[in-house]
Short mmCIF file of C-alpha atoms in Angstrom, two decimals:
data_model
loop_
_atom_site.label_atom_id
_atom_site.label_comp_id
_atom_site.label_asym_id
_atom_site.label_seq_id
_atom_site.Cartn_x
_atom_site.Cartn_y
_atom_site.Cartn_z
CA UNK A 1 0.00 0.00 0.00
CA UNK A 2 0.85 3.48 -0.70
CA UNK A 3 0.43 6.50 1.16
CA UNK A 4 1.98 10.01 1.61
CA UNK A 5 2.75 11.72 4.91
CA UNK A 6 3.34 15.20 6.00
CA UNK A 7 4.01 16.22 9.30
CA UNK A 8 2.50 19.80 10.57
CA UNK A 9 4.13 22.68 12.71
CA UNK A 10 5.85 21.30 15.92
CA UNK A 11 6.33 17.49 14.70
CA UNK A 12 7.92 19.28 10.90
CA UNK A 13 10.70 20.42 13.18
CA UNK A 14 11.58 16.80 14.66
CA UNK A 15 10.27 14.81 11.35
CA UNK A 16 11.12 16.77 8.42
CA UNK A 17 9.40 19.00 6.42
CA UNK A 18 7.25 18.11 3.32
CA UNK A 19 5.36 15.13 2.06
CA UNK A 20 6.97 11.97 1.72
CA UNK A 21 5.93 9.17 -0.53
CA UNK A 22 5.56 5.58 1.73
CA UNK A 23 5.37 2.06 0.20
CA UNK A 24 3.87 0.40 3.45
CA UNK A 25 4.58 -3.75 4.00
CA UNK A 26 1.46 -5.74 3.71
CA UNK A 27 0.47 -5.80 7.22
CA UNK A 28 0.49 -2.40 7.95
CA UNK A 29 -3.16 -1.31 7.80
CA UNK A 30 -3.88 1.35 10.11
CA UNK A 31 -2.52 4.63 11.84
CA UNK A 32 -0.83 2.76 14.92
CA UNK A 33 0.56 0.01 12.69
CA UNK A 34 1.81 2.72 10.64
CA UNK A 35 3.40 4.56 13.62
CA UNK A 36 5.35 1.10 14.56
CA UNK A 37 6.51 1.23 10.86
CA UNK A 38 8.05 4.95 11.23
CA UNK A 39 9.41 4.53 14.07
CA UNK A 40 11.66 1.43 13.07
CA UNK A 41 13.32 4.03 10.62
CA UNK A 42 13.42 6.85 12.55
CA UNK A 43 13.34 6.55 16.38
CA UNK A 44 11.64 10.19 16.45
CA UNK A 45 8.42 9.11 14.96
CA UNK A 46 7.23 6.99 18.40
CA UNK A 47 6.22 10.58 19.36
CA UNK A 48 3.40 9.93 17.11
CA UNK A 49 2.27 7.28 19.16
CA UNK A 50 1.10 9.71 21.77
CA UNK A 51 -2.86 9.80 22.22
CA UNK A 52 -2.75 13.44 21.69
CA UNK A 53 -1.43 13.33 18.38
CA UNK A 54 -4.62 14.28 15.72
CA UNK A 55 -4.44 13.01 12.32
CA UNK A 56 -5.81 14.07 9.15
CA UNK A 57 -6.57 11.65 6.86
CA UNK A 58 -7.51 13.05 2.74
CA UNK A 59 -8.10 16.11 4.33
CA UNK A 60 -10.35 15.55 7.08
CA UNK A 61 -9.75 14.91 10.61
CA UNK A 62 -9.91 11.14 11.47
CA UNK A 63 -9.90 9.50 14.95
CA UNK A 64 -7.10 6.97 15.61
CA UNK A 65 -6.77 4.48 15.55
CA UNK A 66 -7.60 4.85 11.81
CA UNK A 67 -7.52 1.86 8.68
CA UNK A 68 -5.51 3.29 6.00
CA UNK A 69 -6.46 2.62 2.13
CA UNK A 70 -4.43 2.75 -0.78
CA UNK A 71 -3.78 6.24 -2.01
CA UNK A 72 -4.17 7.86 1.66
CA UNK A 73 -2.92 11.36 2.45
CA UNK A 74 -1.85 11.60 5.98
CA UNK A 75 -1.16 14.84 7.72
CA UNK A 76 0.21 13.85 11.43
CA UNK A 77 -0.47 16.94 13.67
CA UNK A 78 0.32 18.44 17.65
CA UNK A 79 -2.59 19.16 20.06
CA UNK A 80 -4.43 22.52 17.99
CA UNK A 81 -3.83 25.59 19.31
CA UNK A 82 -5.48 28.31 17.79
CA UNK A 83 -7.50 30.95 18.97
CA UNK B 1 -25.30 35.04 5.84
CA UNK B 2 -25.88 32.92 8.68
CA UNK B 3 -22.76 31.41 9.19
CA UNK B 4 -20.07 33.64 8.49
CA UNK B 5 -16.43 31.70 8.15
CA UNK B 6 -12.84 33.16 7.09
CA UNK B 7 -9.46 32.24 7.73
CA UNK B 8 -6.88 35.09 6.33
CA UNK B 9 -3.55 36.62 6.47
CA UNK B 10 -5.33 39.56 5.90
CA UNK B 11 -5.47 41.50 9.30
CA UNK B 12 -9.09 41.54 11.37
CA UNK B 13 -11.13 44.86 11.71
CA UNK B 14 -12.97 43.54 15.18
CA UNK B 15 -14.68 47.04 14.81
CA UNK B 16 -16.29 46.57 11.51
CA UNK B 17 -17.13 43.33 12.26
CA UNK B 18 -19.28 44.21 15.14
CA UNK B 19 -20.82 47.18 12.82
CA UNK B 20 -22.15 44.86 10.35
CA UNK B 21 -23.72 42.60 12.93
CA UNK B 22 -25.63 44.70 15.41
CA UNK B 23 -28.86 46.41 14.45
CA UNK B 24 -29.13 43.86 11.28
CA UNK B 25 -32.09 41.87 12.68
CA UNK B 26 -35.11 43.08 14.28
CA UNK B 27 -35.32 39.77 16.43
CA UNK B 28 -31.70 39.45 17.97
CA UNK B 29 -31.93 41.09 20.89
CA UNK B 30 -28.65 40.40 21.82
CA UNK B 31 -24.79 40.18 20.01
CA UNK B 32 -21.90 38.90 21.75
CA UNK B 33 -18.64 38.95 20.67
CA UNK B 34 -15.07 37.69 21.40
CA UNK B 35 -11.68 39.09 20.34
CA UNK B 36 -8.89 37.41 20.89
CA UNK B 37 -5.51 39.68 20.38
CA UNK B 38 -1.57 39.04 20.62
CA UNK B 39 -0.42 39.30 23.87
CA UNK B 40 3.16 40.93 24.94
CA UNK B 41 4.48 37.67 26.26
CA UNK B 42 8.58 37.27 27.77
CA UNK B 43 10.71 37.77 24.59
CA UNK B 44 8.02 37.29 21.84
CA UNK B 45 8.93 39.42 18.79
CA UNK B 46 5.47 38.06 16.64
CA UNK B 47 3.55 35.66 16.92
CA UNK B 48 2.82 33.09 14.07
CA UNK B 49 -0.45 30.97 12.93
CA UNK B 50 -0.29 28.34 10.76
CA UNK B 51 -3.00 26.31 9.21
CA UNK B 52 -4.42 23.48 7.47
CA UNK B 53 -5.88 25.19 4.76
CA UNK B 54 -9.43 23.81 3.65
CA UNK B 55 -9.61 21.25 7.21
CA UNK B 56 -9.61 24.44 8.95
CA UNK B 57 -12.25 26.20 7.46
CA UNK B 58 -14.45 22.65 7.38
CA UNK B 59 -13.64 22.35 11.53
CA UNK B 60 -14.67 26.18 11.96
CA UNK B 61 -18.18 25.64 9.82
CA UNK B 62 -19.12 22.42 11.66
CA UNK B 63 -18.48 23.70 15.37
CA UNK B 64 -20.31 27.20 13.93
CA UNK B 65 -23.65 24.93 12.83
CA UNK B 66 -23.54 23.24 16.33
CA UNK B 67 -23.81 26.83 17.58
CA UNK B 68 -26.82 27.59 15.41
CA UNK B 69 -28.67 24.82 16.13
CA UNK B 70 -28.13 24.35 20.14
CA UNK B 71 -28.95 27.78 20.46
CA UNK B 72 -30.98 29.06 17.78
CA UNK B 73 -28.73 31.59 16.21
CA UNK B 74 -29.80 34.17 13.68
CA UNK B 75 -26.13 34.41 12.91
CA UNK B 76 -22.68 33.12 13.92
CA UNK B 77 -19.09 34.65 12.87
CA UNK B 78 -15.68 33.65 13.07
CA UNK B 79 -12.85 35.04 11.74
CA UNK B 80 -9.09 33.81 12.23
CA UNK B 81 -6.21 35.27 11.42
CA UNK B 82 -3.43 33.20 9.98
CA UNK B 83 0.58 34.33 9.26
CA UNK B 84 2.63 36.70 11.20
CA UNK B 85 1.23 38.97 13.60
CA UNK B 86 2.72 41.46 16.35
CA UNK B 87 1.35 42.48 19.48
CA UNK B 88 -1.81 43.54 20.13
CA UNK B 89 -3.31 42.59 16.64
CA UNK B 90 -6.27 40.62 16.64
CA UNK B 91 -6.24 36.85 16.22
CA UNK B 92 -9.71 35.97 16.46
CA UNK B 93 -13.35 37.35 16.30
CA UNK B 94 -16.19 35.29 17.51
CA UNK B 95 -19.54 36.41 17.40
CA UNK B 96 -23.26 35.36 17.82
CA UNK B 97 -26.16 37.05 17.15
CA UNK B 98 -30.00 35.57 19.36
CA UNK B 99 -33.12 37.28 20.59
CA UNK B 100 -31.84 36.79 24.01
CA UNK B 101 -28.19 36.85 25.60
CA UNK B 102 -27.62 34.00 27.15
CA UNK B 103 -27.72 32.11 24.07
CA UNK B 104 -25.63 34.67 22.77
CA UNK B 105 -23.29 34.68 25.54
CA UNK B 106 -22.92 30.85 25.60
CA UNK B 107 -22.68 30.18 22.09
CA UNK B 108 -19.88 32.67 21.56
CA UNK B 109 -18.24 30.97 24.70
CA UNK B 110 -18.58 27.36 23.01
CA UNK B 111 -16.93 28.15 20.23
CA UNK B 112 -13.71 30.09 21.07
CA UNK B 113 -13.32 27.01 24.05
CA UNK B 114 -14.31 24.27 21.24
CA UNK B 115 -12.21 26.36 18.38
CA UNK B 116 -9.21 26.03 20.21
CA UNK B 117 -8.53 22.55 20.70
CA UNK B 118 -10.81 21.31 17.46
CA UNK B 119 -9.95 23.53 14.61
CA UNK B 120 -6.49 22.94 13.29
CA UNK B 121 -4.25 26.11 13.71
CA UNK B 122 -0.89 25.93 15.49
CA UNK B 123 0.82 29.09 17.66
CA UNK B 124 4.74 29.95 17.21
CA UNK B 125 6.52 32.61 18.89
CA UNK B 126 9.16 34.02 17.63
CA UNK B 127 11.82 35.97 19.36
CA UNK B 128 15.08 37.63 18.61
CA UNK B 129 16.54 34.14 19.17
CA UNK B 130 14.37 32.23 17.16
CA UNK B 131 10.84 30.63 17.47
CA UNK B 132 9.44 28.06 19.49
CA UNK B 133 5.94 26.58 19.04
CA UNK B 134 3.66 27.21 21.57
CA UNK B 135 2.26 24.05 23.45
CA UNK B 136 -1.88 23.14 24.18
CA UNK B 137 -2.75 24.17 28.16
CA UNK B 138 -4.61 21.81 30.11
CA UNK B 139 -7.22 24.74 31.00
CA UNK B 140 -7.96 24.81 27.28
CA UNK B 141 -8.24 21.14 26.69
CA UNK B 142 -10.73 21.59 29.87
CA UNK B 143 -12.45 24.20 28.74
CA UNK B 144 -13.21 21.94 25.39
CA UNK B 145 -13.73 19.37 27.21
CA UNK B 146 -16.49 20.81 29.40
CA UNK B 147 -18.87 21.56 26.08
CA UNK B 148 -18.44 18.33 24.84
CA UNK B 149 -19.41 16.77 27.89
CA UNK B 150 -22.36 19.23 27.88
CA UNK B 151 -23.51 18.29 24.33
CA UNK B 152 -23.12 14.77 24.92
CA UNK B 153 -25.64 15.08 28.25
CA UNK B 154 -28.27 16.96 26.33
CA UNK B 155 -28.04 14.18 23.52
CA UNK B 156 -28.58 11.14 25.54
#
């Protein structure tokens, strides 16, 4: 499966900036699998693990843990904190 | 325009947005309103907003119908500034428009707690050093917290 990540504002700094093009192994299938799958790469990435990480998912905010489907656009984003 | 929804560099006019929303309907009997400004903070040179252009705006419209529907709204606004700001420009307006206030009151209230930990926008400061991103407060999450728990009472 295929899927392309981006990482917003606070988590850009620590995970790079931009999106980045993933070709997931078969048995990764949802956020938290996903998360596992970063972090093997880059140790950083088990910050994402945290329940008060949000994620977007083709543009619209998803609760985790979330099934991912071929094609997915994933935006992993700190607490909001507008206003 | 019922609801009324705009995230922009483009800096806020709280005044003018209070203009065009009292006196418009014969029965509101109340508007409340909320600005929300930059605030001179330890070293903080600006103060930055960044967005998820599109997500945003979709967040800000469904917590704005909410509004309009628990509290029978003749109109709801929010505007957010996004981009680089300095101190003491405005960030946010929030307003409501009701025959009566506390609906107006409470609504406005709901949606500046509820905006700020369900709409995605993310605060940096910058300083002469740098920038560092500013982290959620427990008070806020709270805050949120406290009108969801409120919604999900009335709904059972």
């Amino acid at each position: 499966m295929h899927v392309r990540i981006r990482y917003m504002a606070a988590l850009r700094d620590r995970l790079g900036d931009g999106e980045t093009a993933h070709d997931l192994p078969a048995d990764v299938t949802d956020s938290e699998a996903l998360i596992a799958h970063l972090t093997r790469s880059d140790a950083a990435a088990a910050a994402l693990a945290a329940p008060e990480i949000r994620l977007i998912r083709n543009d619209r905010i998803v609760t985790r843990p979330s099934a991912l489907e071929e094609g997915d656009r994933l935006a992993f984003c700190p607490p909001f904190t507008g206003g | 325009m019922p609801s009324d929804i705009r995230v922009s560099a483009e800096p806020i006019d709280a005044a003018a947005l209070m203009a065009a929303l009292t006196g418009q309907s014969p029965d509101d009997g109340a508007v409340s309103s909320f600005v929300g400004q930059v605030r001179a903070e330890g070293d903080l040179v600006a103060l930055e907003l960044e967005h998820y252009p599109g997500v945003t705006e979709a967040a800000l419209r469904e917590l704005s119908e909410q509004a309009m529907a628990r509290w029978s709204l003749s109109q709801a606004l929010i505007h957010h500034r996004v981009g680089r700001m300095a101190v003491g420009e405005t960030i946010v307006v929030v307003a409501a428009s009701a025959p009566h206030r506390r609906a107006a009151l409470e609504a406005v209230s709901f949606l500046i707690d509820r905006l700020k930990t369900e709409a995605p926008f993310w605060k940096r400061v910058h300083t002469a050093q740098g920038h560092y991103w500013v982290e959620a407060r427990d008070s806020d999450t709270a805050a949120s917290q406290y009108w969801r728990d409120q919604i999900a009472q009335e709904d059972a």
